[in-house]
Coordinates of C-alpha atoms in Angstrom, one line a residue:
X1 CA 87.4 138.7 122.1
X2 CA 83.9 137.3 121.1
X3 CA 81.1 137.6 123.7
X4 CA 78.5 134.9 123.5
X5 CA 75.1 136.3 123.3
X6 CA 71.9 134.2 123.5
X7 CA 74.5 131.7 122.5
X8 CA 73.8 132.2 118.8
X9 CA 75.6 130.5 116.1
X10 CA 76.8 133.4 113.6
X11 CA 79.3 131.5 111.0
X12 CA 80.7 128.5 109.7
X13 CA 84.1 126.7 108.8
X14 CA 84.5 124.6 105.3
X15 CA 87.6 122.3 105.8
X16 CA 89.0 121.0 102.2
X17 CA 91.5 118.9 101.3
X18 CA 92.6 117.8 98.2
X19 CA 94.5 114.9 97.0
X20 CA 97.6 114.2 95.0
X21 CA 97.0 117.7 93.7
X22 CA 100.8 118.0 92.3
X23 CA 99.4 115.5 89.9
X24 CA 96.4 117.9 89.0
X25 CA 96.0 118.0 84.8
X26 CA 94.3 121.4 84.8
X27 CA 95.5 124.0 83.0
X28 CA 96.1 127.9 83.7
X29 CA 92.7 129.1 84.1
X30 CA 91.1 126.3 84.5
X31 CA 89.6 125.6 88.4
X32 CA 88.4 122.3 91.0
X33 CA 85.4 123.1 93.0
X34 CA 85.0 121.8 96.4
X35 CA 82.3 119.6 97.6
X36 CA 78.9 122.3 98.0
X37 CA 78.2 122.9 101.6
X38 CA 75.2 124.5 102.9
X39 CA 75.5 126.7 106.0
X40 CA 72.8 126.7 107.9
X41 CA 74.0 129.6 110.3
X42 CA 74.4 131.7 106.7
X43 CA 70.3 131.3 106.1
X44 CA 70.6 128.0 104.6
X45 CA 73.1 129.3 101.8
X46 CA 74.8 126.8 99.6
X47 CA 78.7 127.4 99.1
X48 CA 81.4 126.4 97.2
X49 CA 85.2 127.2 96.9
X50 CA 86.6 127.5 93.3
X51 CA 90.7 126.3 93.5
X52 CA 93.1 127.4 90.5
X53 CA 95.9 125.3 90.9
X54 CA 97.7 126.1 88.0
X55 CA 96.7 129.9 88.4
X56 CA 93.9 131.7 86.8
X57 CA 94.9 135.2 85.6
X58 CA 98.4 134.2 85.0
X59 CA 100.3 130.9 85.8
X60 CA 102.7 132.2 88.9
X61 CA 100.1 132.2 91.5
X62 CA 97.9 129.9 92.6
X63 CA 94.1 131.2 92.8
X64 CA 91.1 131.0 94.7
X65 CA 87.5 132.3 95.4
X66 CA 84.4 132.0 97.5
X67 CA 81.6 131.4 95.2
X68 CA 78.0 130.9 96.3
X69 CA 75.9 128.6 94.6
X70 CA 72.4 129.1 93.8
X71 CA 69.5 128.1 96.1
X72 CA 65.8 128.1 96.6
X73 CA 65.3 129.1 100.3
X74 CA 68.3 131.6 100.7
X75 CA 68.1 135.4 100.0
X76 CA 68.7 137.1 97.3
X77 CA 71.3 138.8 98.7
X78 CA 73.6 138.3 101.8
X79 CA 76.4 140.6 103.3
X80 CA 79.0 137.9 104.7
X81 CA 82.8 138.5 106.2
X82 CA 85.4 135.2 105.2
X83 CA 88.8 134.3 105.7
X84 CA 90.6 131.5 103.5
X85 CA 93.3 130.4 104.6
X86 CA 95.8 127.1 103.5
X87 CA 97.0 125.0 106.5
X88 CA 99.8 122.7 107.4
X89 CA 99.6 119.7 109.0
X90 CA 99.0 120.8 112.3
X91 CA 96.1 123.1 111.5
X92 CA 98.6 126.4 111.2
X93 CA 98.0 128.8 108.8
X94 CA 100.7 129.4 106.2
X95 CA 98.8 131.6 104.0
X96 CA 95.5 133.5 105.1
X97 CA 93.3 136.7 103.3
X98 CA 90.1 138.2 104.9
X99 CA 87.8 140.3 103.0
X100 CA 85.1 142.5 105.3
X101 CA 81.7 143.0 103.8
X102 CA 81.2 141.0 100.8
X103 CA 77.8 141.4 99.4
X104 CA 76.9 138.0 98.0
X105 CA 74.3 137.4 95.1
X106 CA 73.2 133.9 94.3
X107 CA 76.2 132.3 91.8
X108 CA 78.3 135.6 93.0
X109 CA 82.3 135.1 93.6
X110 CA 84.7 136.8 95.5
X111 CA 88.1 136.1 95.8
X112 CA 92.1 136.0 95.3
X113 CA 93.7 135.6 91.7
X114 CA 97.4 136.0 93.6
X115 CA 96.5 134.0 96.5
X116 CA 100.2 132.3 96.9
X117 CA 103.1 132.2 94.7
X118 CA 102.6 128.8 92.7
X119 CA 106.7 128.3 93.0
X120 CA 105.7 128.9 97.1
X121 CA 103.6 126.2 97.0
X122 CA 104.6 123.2 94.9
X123 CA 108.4 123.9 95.1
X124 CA 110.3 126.4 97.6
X125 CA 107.8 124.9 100.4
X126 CA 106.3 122.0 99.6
X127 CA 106.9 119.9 102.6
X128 CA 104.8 122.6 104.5
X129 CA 102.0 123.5 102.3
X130 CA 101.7 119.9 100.5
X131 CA 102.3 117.0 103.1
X132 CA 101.9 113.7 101.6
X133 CA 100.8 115.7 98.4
X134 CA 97.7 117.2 100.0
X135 CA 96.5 120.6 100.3
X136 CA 94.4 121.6 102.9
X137 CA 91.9 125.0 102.6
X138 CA 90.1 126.2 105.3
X139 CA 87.2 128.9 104.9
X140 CA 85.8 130.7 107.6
X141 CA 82.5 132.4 106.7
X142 CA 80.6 135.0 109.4
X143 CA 78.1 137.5 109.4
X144 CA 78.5 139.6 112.7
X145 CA 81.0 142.1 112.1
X146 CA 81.1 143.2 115.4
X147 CA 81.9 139.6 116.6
X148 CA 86.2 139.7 116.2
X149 CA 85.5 135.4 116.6
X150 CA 83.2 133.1 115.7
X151 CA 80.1 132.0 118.2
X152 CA 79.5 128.1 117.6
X153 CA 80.6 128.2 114.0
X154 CA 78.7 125.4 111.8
X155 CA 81.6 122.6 111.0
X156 CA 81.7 120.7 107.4
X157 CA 84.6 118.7 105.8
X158 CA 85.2 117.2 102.4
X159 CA 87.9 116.0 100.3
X160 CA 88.6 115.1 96.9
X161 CA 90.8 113.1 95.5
X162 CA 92.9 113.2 92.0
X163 CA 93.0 109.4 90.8
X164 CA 96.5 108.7 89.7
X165 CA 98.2 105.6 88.8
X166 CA 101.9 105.3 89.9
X167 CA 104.0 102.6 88.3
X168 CA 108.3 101.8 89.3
X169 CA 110.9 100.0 87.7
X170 CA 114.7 99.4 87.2
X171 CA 116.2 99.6 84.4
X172 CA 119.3 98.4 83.9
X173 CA 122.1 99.1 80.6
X174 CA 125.4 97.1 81.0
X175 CA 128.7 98.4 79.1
X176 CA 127.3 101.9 78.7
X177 CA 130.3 103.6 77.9
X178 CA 130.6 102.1 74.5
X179 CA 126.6 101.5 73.9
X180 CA 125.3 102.7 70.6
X181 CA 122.4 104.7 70.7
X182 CA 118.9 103.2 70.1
X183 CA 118.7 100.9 72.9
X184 CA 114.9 100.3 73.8
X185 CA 113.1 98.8 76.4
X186 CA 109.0 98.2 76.5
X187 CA 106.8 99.0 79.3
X188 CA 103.2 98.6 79.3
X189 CA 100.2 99.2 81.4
X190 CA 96.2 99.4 82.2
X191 CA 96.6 102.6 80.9
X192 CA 99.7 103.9 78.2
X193 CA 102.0 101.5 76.0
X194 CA 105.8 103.1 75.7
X195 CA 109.4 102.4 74.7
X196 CA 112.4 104.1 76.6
X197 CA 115.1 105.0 74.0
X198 CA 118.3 105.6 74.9
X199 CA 119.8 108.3 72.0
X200 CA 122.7 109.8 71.5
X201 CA 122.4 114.2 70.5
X202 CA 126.1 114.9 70.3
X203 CA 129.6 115.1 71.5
X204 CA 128.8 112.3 74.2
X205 CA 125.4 114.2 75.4
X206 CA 122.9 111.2 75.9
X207 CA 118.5 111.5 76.4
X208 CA 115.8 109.2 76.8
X209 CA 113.2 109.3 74.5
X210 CA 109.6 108.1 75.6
X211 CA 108.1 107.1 72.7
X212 CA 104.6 106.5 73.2
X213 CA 103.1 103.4 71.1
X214 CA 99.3 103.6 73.1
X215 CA 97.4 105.2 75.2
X216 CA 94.0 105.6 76.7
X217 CA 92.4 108.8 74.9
X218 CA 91.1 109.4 78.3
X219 CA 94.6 110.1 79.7
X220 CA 95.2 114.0 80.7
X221 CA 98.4 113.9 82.7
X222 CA 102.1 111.8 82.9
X223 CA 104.7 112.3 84.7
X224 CA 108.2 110.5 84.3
X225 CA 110.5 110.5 86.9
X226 CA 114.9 109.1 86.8
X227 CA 117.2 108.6 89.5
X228 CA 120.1 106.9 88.8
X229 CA 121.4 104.8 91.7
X230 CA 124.9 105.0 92.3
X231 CA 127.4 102.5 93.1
X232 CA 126.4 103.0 96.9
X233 CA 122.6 101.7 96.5
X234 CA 121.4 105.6 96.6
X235 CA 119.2 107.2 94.8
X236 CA 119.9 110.5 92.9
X237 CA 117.6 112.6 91.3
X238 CA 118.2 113.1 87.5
X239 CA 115.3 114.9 86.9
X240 CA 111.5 114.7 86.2
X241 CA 108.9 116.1 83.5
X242 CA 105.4 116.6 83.4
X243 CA 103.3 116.0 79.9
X244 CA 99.5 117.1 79.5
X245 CA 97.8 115.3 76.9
X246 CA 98.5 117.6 74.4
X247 CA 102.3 116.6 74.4
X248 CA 101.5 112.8 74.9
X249 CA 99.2 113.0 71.5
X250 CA 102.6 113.7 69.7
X251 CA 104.1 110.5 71.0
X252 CA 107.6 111.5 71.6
X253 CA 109.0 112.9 75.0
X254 CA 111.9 113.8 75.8
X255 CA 114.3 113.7 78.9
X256 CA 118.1 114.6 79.0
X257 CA 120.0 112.2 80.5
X258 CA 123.7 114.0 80.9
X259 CA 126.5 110.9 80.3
X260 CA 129.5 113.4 80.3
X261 CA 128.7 113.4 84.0
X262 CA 128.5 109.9 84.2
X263 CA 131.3 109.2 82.5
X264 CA 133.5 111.6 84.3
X265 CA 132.8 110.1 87.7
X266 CA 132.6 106.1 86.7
X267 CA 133.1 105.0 90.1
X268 CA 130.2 106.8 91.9
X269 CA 127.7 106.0 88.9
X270 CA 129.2 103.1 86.6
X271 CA 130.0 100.5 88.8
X272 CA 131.4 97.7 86.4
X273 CA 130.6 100.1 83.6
X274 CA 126.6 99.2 84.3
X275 CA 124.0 102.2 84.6
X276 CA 120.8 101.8 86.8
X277 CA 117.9 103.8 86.7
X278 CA 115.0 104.1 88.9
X279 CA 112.4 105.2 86.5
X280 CA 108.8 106.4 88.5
X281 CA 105.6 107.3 86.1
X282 CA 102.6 108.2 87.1
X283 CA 99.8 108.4 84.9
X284 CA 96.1 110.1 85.5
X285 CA 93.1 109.7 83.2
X286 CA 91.2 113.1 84.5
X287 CA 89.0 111.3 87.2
X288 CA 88.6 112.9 90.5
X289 CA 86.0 111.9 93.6
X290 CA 84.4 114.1 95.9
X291 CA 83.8 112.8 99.9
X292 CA 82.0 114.9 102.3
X293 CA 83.8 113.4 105.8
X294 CA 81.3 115.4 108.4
X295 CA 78.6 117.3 107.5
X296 CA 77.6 121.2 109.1
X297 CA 76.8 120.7 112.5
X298 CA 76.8 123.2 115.5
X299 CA 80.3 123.5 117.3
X300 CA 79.2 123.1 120.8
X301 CA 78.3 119.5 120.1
X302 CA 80.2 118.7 116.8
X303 CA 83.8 120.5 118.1
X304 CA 83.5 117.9 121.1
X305 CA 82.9 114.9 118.2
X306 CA 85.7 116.4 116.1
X307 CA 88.3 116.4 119.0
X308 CA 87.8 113.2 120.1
X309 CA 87.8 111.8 116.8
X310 CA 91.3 113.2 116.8
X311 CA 92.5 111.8 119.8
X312 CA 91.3 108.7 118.3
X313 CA 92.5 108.9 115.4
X314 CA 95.7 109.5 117.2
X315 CA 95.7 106.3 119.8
X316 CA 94.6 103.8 117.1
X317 CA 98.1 105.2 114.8
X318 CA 99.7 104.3 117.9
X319 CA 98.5 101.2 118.5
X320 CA 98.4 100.2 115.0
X321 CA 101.9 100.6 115.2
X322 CA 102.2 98.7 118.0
X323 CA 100.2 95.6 116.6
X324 CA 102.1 95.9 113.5
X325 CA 105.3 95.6 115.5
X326 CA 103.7 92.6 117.2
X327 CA 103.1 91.1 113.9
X328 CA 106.5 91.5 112.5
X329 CA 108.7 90.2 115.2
X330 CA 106.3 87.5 116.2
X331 CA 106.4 88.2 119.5
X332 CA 103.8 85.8 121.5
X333 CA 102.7 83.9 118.3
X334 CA 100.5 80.9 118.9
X335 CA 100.2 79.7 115.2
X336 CA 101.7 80.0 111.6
X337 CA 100.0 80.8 108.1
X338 CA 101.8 78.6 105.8
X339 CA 102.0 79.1 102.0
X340 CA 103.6 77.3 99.6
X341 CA 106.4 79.6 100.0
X342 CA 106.7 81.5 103.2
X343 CA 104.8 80.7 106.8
X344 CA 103.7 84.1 108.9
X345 CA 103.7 83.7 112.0
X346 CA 100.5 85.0 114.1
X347 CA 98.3 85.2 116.9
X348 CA 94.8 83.4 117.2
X349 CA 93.1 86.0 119.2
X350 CA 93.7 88.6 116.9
X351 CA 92.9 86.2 113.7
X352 CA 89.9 85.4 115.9
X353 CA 88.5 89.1 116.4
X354 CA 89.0 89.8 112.8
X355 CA 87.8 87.0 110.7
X356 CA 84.9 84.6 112.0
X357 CA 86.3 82.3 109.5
X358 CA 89.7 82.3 111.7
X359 CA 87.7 81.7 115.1
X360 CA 85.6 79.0 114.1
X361 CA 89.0 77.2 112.9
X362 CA 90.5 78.0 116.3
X363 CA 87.3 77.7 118.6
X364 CA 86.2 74.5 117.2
X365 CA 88.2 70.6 116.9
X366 CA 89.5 71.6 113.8
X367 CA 93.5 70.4 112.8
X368 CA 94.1 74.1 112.7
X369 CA 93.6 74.4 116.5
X370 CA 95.5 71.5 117.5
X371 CA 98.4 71.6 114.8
X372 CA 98.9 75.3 115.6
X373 CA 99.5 75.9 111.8
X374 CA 96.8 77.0 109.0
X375 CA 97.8 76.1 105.4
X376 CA 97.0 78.6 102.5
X377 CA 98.1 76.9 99.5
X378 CA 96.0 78.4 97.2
X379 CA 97.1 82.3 98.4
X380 CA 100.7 84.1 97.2
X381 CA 102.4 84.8 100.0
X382 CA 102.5 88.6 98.9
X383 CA 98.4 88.4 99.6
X384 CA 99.0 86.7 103.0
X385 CA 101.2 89.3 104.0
X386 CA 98.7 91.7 102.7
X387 CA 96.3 90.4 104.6
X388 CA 98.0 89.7 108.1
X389 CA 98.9 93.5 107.4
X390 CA 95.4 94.6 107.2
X391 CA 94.2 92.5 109.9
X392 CA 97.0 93.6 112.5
X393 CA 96.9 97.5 111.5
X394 CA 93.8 98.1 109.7
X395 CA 96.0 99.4 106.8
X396 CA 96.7 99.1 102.9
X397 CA 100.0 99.9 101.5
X398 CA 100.5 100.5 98.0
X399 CA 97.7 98.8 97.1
X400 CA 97.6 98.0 92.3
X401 CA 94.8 96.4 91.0
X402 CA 96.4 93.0 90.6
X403 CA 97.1 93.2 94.6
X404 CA 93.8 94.4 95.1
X405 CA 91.4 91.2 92.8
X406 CA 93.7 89.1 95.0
X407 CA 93.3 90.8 98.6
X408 CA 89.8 90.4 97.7
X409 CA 89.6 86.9 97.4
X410 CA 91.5 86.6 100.4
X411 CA 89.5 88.9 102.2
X412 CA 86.2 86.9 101.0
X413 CA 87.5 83.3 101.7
X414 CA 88.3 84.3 105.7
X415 CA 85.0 86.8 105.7
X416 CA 87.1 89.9 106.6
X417 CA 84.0 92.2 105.1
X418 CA 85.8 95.4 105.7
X419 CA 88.8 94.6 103.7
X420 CA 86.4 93.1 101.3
X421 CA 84.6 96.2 101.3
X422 CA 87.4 98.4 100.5
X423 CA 88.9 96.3 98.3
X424 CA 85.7 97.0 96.1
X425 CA 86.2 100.5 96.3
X426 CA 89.9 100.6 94.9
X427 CA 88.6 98.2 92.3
X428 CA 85.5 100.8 91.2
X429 CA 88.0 103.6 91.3
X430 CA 90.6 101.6 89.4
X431 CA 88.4 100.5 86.3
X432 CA 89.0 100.7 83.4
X433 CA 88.4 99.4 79.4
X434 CA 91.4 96.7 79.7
X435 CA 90.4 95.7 83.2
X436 CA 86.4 95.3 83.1
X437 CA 86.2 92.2 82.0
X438 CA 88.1 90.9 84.3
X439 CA 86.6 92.6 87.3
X440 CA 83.3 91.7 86.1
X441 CA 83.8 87.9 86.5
X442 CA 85.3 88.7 90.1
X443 CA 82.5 90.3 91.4
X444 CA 80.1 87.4 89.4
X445 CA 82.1 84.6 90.8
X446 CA 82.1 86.2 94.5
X447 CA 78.4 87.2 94.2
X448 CA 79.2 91.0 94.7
X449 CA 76.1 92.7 93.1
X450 CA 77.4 96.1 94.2
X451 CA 80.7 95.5 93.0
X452 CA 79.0 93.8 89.9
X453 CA 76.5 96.6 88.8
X454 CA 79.4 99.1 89.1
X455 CA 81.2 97.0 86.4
X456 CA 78.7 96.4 84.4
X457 CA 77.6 100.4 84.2
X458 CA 81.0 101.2 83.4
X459 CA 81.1 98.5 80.5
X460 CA 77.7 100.5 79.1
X461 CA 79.1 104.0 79.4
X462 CA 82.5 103.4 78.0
X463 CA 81.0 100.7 75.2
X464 CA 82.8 101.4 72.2
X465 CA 86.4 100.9 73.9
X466 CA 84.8 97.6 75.8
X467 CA 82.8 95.6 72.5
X468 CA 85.8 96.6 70.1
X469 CA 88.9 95.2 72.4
X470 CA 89.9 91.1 72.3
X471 CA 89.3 91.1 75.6
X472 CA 85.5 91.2 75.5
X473 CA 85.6 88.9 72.4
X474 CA 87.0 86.2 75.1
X475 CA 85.0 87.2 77.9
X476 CA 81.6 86.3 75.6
X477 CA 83.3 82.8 75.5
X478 CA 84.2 82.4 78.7
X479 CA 81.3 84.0 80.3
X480 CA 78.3 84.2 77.9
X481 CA 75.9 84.9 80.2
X482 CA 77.1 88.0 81.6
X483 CA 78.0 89.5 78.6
X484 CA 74.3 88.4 77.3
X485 CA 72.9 90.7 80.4
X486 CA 75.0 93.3 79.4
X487 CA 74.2 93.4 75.6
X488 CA 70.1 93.4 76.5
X489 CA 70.8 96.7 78.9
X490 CA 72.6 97.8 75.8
X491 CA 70.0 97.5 74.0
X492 CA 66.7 97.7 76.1
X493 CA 68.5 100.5 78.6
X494 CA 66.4 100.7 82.4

């Protein structure tokens, strides 16, 4: 064991996770760097870790490597001990390397090519070393070799976050026992236009064909995913299949779909000779972010913050739960939200505490305070429930950008900021060519300059897609002025 002497600081942990990395486009030997961290226990030296998801040296292991960035005030050269490690959701390690001694030049990397089995990883143990699709990489960093533990280690986290686009459906082909092949069905999105084509290869053997009409060149990964439900109302896995963009530029992609199966067991899978497939794509267009969540601190102080934050985070899950509960069952409600199709039922104190819009209806002699009902006719119901969600539990559940413009509005008409404020951030991550427009008068019409500048400096980097598509052509005319503004920056830039 460590002693503590002069109570000196003589290291520092790097906490990183990253998000929906099974969707990660990279290729073999190409790497994600974490967030840089400077150490300030290290001599102020700036750090990074380098992941290979897809391996580096070869494709069977997944890679990764200290690296030290350059800096101004640091040393030339610093001898450090590390330890990576990748955790599970508790914080235990699963997979850990040390290496003693490492001299460390500035841009200098050290590291592991084989640092786990890529099959390990995204496969055999997925539901330990990828919860809810994240990976979590911890890196310990020290430069006492005597010391076996670390003395009030500097604490920093980050995160980044692979932006993916997931998309469902049903699909459903009636008398399939005697369909002829070609059967097609459209689907469309922000992002890729494609046809599903049932054909026939031989002797009864049947495959989808994803033929691909469009697609944003800025597309680097799909995935398509079948189950087929059975006559029970389960799913079954048929199978999935990844594409990079090199096999969505050639437009056709393939997945078996085996119908001798199907055929020979009609009654688990052919229920009045009908076939019904869950189909699951998700699409990514090579954009990741980068979020430092705590900077380096000391761990006397920033430990204490870290643990409590935890416990926290742990009683408001609980309570959140609790609240949603409350919310569902309507237990103790003292008014309704009415839409034109559906009334919620809700509590005024809680309206009240979130929304100053809410508790001037219910504080003041309003008709919402004495009819003990609120009409929303000009809300979906799917908002409202949205809403009441968020409001209740703080939550957002599979949140698309069509639910999100709406949420917003909501979220602006009863002054529920927070929700308003992350309901920007979705739609800033979410943007794209087809959608601008469309965003653009949002934020205009709701006054959201920070939301509105975002558009608009999206609109001037990605110009050619923007000025060429129908959708600015009938944006000038329906908004002249803003697209005005946006021409001049075009054309007189800062």
């Amino acid at each position: 064991m460590a002693t503590e002497i002069d109570g000196e600081t003589n290291g520092c942990i790097f906490e990183w996770k990253i998000e929906n990395i099974s969707h990660c486009w990279l290729k073999n030997g190409k790497e994600i760097r974490s967030p840089v961290f400077i150490a300030d226990a290290l001599e102020d030296t700036k750090w990074s870790l380098w992941l290979y998801p897809m391996g580096d040296r070869d494709d069977k292991n997944v890679g990764i490597y200290l690296a030290r960035e350059r800096d101004f005030s640091g040393p030339n050269e610093i001898e450090v001990n590390y330890q990576i490690a990748f955790l599970d959701k508790n914080g235990t390690y699963l997979t850990e390397r040390t290496l003693l001694k490492r001299v460390f030049g500035k841009e200098r990397i050290w590291g592991f090519s084989e640092f786990e089995a890529r099959e390990k990883v995204f496969i055999t143990k997925r539901k330990s070393f990828l919860p809810e699709d994240t990976l979590t990489v911890q890196c310990t960093i020290w430069i006492k070799y005597e010391y076996q533990t670390l003395v009030k280690p500097d604490l920093c986290f980050a995160r980044t976050v692979f932006k993916v686009n997931r998309k469902s459906f049903l699909w459903q082909i009636p008398k399939f026992s005697t369909l002829k092949p070609g059967l097609r069905s459209k689907f469309q999105d922000d992002l890729i236009d494609f046809d599903i084509v049932l054909n026939e290869i031989e002797d009864l053997v049947k495959k989808l064909d994803i033929d691909i009409i469009s697609f944003n060149e800025n597309i680097k990964y799909f995935l398509f995913r079948i189950s087929i439900i059975n006559s029970y109302g389960e799913k079954e896995p048929c199978g999935e299949h990844e594409y990079f963009a090199s096999d969505i530029e050639e437009r056709v992609l393939s997945t078996p779909l085996f119908s001798k199966m199907l055929m020979k067991n009609e009654t688990r899978y052919l229920s009045n000779d009908v076939l019904l497939l869950d189909c699951e794509y998700v699409t990514s267009n090579g954009l990741f972010r980068h979020e430092v969540v705590t900077g380096c601190g000391i761990l006397s102080s920033k430990l204490t913050k870290v643990v409590v934050e935890k416990e926290r985070s742990q009683h408001s899950s609980v309570l959140a739960s609790d609240l949603k509960l409350m919310y569902e069952d309507g237990s103790f409600s003292d008014t309704e939200l009415r839409t034109s199709t559906q009334t919620f039922k809700a509590h005024k104190s809680i309206l009240s505490a979130r929304s100053p819009v809410f508790r001037r209806m219910f504080s003041n002699d309003m008709k919402e305070k004495n009819s003990g009902r609120v009409d929303i006719t000009d809300l979906e119901e799917n908002t409202v429930h949205r809403m009441l969600l968020y409001v209740y539990t703080d939550t957002l559940e599979d949140l698309q950008l069509e639910s999100a413009c709406n949420l917003y509005v909501a979220a602006d008409k009863y002054e529920i900021l927070s929700l308003r404020s992350r309901c920007s951030s979705f739609l800033k991550d979410s943007l794209c060519p087809k959608k601008a427009c469309d965003i653009l008068a949002l934020a205009d019409r709701h006054q959201d300059d920070d939301l509105k500048i975002a558009v608009q400096d999206f609109i001037l980097t990605h110009d050619k897609e923007v000025f060429g598509s129908q959708k600015w052509k009938d944006f000038i005319d329906t908004n002249p002025k803003l697209a005005a503004d946006i021409m001049y920056w075009k054309v007189f830039p800062g």
